CSV table of N, CA and C in Angstrom, one decimal:
chain,number,residue,atom,x,y,z
A,1,MET,N,-23.2,20.8,-9.5
A,1,MET,CA,-23.7,19.3,-10.4
A,1,MET,C,-23.9,20.4,-11.7
A,2,LEU,N,-23.4,20.0,-12.7
A,2,LEU,CA,-23.7,20.4,-14.0
A,2,LEU,C,-25.1,20.0,-14.5
A,3,ARG,N,-25.5,20.7,-15.5
A,3,ARG,CA,-26.7,20.0,-16.3
A,3,ARG,C,-27.0,20.7,-17.7
A,4,LEU,N,-26.9,19.7,-18.8
A,4,LEU,CA,-26.7,19.9,-20.2
A,4,LEU,C,-28.1,20.3,-20.5
A,5,SER,N,-28.4,21.8,-21.0
A,5,SER,CA,-29.6,22.0,-21.6
A,5,SER,C,-30.1,22.1,-22.9
A,6,SER,N,-29.0,21.9,-23.7
A,6,SER,CA,-28.8,21.7,-25.1
A,6,SER,C,-27.5,21.5,-25.5
A,7,LEU,N,-28.0,20.8,-26.9
A,7,LEU,CA,-26.4,20.1,-27.6
A,7,LEU,C,-26.5,20.3,-28.9
A,8,TYR,N,-25.7,21.2,-29.8
A,8,TYR,CA,-25.5,21.2,-31.1
A,8,TYR,C,-24.2,20.8,-31.7
A,9,ARG,N,-24.2,20.7,-33.0
A,9,ARG,CA,-22.9,20.1,-33.5
A,9,ARG,C,-23.0,21.0,-34.9
A,10,PHE,N,-21.9,21.0,-35.6
A,10,PHE,CA,-21.5,21.9,-36.7
A,10,PHE,C,-21.0,21.2,-37.9
A,11,PRO,N,-21.7,20.2,-38.6
A,11,PRO,CA,-21.2,19.4,-39.6
A,11,PRO,C,-20.2,20.1,-40.4
A,12,LEU,N,-20.6,21.2,-40.6
A,12,LEU,CA,-20.0,22.1,-41.9
A,12,LEU,C,-19.5,23.1,-41.3
A,13,LYS,N,-17.9,23.0,-41.1
A,13,LYS,CA,-17.4,24.4,-40.3
A,13,LYS,C,-17.9,25.7,-40.7
A,14,SER,N,-18.1,26.5,-39.8
A,14,SER,CA,-18.4,28.0,-40.0
A,14,SER,C,-19.8,27.9,-40.4
A,15,CYS,N,-20.8,27.0,-40.7
A,15,CYS,CA,-21.9,27.0,-41.2
A,15,CYS,C,-23.1,26.7,-39.8
A,16,LYS,N,-24.1,26.6,-40.2
A,16,LYS,CA,-25.4,26.6,-39.1
A,16,LYS,C,-25.3,25.3,-38.7
A,17,ALA,N,-25.5,25.3,-37.4
A,17,ALA,CA,-25.6,24.3,-36.5
A,17,ALA,C,-26.9,23.6,-36.6
A,18,GLU,N,-26.8,22.2,-36.0
A,18,GLU,CA,-27.9,21.4,-36.1
A,18,GLU,C,-27.9,20.6,-34.4
A,19,ALA,N,-29.4,21.1,-34.0
A,19,ALA,CA,-29.6,20.5,-32.6
A,19,ALA,C,-29.8,19.4,-32.5
A,20,LEU,N,-29.2,18.5,-31.6
A,20,LEU,CA,-29.4,17.0,-31.1
A,20,LEU,C,-29.8,16.6,-30.0
A,21,GLN,N,-30.5,15.5,-30.1
A,21,GLN,CA,-31.6,14.8,-29.0
A,21,GLN,C,-30.1,14.0,-28.2
A,22,HIS,N,-29.7,13.4,-29.0
A,22,HIS,CA,-28.6,12.6,-28.5
A,22,HIS,C,-27.3,12.6,-29.4
A,23,ALA,N,-26.0,11.9,-28.6
A,23,ALA,CA,-25.0,12.2,-29.5
A,23,ALA,C,-23.9,11.5,-29.3
A,24,SER,N,-23.2,10.7,-30.0
A,24,SER,CA,-22.0,9.8,-29.6
A,24,SER,C,-20.6,10.5,-30.0
A,25,PHE,N,-19.7,10.0,-29.5
A,25,PHE,CA,-18.5,10.6,-29.6
A,25,PHE,C,-17.4,9.6,-30.2
A,26,ASP,N,-16.4,9.9,-31.0
A,26,ASP,CA,-15.5,8.9,-31.3
A,26,ASP,C,-14.0,9.6,-31.1
A,27,ARG,N,-13.0,9.2,-31.7
A,27,ARG,CA,-11.6,9.6,-31.2
A,27,ARG,C,-11.6,10.9,-31.7
A,28,LEU,N,-12.2,11.5,-32.2
A,28,LEU,CA,-11.7,12.8,-32.9
A,28,LEU,C,-13.0,14.0,-31.7
A,29,GLY,N,-13.6,13.5,-31.0
A,29,GLY,CA,-14.6,14.1,-30.3
A,29,GLY,C,-16.2,13.9,-30.7
A,30,LEU,N,-17.0,14.9,-31.0
A,30,LEU,CA,-18.4,15.0,-31.1
A,30,LEU,C,-18.6,14.4,-32.5
A,31,ALA,N,-19.2,13.3,-32.8
A,31,ALA,CA,-19.1,12.5,-33.9
A,31,ALA,C,-19.8,13.5,-35.1
A,32,GLY,N,-19.3,13.7,-36.0
A,32,GLY,CA,-20.0,14.6,-36.8
A,32,GLY,C,-19.4,16.3,-36.9
A,33,ASP,N,-19.1,16.5,-36.0
A,33,ASP,CA,-19.1,18.0,-35.3
A,33,ASP,C,-17.5,18.6,-36.1
A,34,ARG,N,-17.7,19.5,-37.2
A,34,ARG,CA,-16.7,20.5,-37.9
A,34,ARG,C,-15.9,19.3,-38.6
A,35,ARG,N,-16.4,18.3,-39.2
A,35,ARG,CA,-15.6,17.4,-40.0
A,35,ARG,C,-15.6,17.9,-41.6
A,36,TRP,N,-16.0,19.0,-42.1
A,36,TRP,CA,-16.0,19.2,-43.4
A,36,TRP,C,-16.0,20.8,-43.3
A,37,MET,N,-15.3,21.3,-44.4
A,37,MET,CA,-15.3,22.8,-44.8
A,37,MET,C,-15.2,23.2,-46.3
A,38,LEU,N,-15.8,24.4,-46.5
A,38,LEU,CA,-15.5,24.6,-47.7
A,38,LEU,C,-14.5,25.4,-48.3
A,39,VAL,N,-13.7,24.9,-49.3
A,39,VAL,CA,-12.4,25.3,-49.9
A,39,VAL,C,-12.6,25.8,-51.4
A,40,ASP,N,-12.0,26.7,-51.7
A,40,ASP,CA,-11.9,27.4,-52.9
A,40,ASP,C,-10.9,26.4,-53.9
A,41,GLU,N,-11.3,25.8,-54.7
A,41,GLU,CA,-10.8,25.1,-55.4
A,41,GLU,C,-9.5,26.0,-56.2
A,42,SER,N,-9.7,27.3,-56.5
A,42,SER,CA,-8.7,27.9,-57.4
A,42,SER,C,-7.7,28.1,-56.6
A,43,ASN,N,-7.4,28.6,-55.2
A,43,ASN,CA,-6.3,28.6,-54.6
A,43,ASN,C,-6.1,27.9,-53.2
A,44,GLY,N,-7.1,27.1,-53.0
A,44,GLY,CA,-6.7,26.1,-51.9
A,44,GLY,C,-7.2,26.7,-50.3
A,45,ARG,N,-7.8,27.8,-50.7
A,45,ARG,CA,-8.0,28.7,-49.4
A,45,ARG,C,-9.4,28.2,-48.9
A,46,PHE,N,-9.4,27.9,-47.3
A,46,PHE,CA,-10.8,27.8,-46.9
A,46,PHE,C,-11.6,28.9,-46.5
A,47,PHE,N,-13.0,28.7,-46.6
A,47,PHE,CA,-13.9,29.9,-46.6
A,47,PHE,C,-14.3,29.9,-44.8
A,48,THR,N,-14.3,31.0,-44.6
A,48,THR,CA,-14.6,31.1,-42.9
A,48,THR,C,-16.0,32.1,-42.8
A,49,GLN,N,-16.6,32.1,-41.6
A,49,GLN,CA,-17.8,32.9,-41.4
A,49,GLN,C,-17.5,34.4,-41.0
A,50,ARG,N,-15.8,34.6,-40.6
A,50,ARG,CA,-15.5,35.9,-40.5
A,50,ARG,C,-15.5,36.6,-41.8
A,51,ALA,N,-15.0,35.9,-42.8
A,51,ALA,CA,-15.1,36.7,-44.0
A,51,ALA,C,-16.2,36.6,-44.8
A,52,LEU,N,-17.1,35.5,-44.6
A,52,LEU,CA,-18.5,35.4,-45.4
A,52,LEU,C,-19.4,35.3,-44.3
A,53,PRO,N,-20.1,36.4,-43.6
A,53,PRO,CA,-20.8,35.8,-42.7
A,53,PRO,C,-22.2,35.1,-42.8
A,54,GLN,N,-22.6,35.4,-44.1
A,54,GLN,CA,-23.8,34.7,-44.9
A,54,GLN,C,-23.7,33.0,-44.8
A,55,MET,N,-22.3,32.5,-44.2
A,55,MET,CA,-22.0,31.1,-43.9
A,55,MET,C,-23.1,30.5,-43.1
A,56,SER,N,-23.3,31.5,-42.1
A,56,SER,CA,-23.9,30.9,-40.9
A,56,SER,C,-25.8,30.6,-41.1
A,57,ARG,N,-25.9,30.8,-42.4
A,57,ARG,CA,-27.5,30.6,-43.2
A,57,ARG,C,-27.3,29.1,-43.8
A,58,LEU,N,-26.1,28.6,-43.8
A,58,LEU,CA,-25.8,27.2,-44.9
A,58,LEU,C,-25.9,26.1,-43.9
A,59,SER,N,-26.7,25.1,-44.2
A,59,SER,CA,-26.8,24.1,-43.3
A,59,SER,C,-26.5,22.6,-44.2
């Protein structure tokens, strides 16, 4: 038997997680998980934590 000990989602891709007490799911998976990302308007490229590790502190 599996037991879920904690649950997190990342509303902003590559940024800090938020702990959840309850969750809901929709057709895309965990509601609100990785639905947004930061994009450089000048070139259309998105930012990643791999390139900018300090993104892990953004929430």
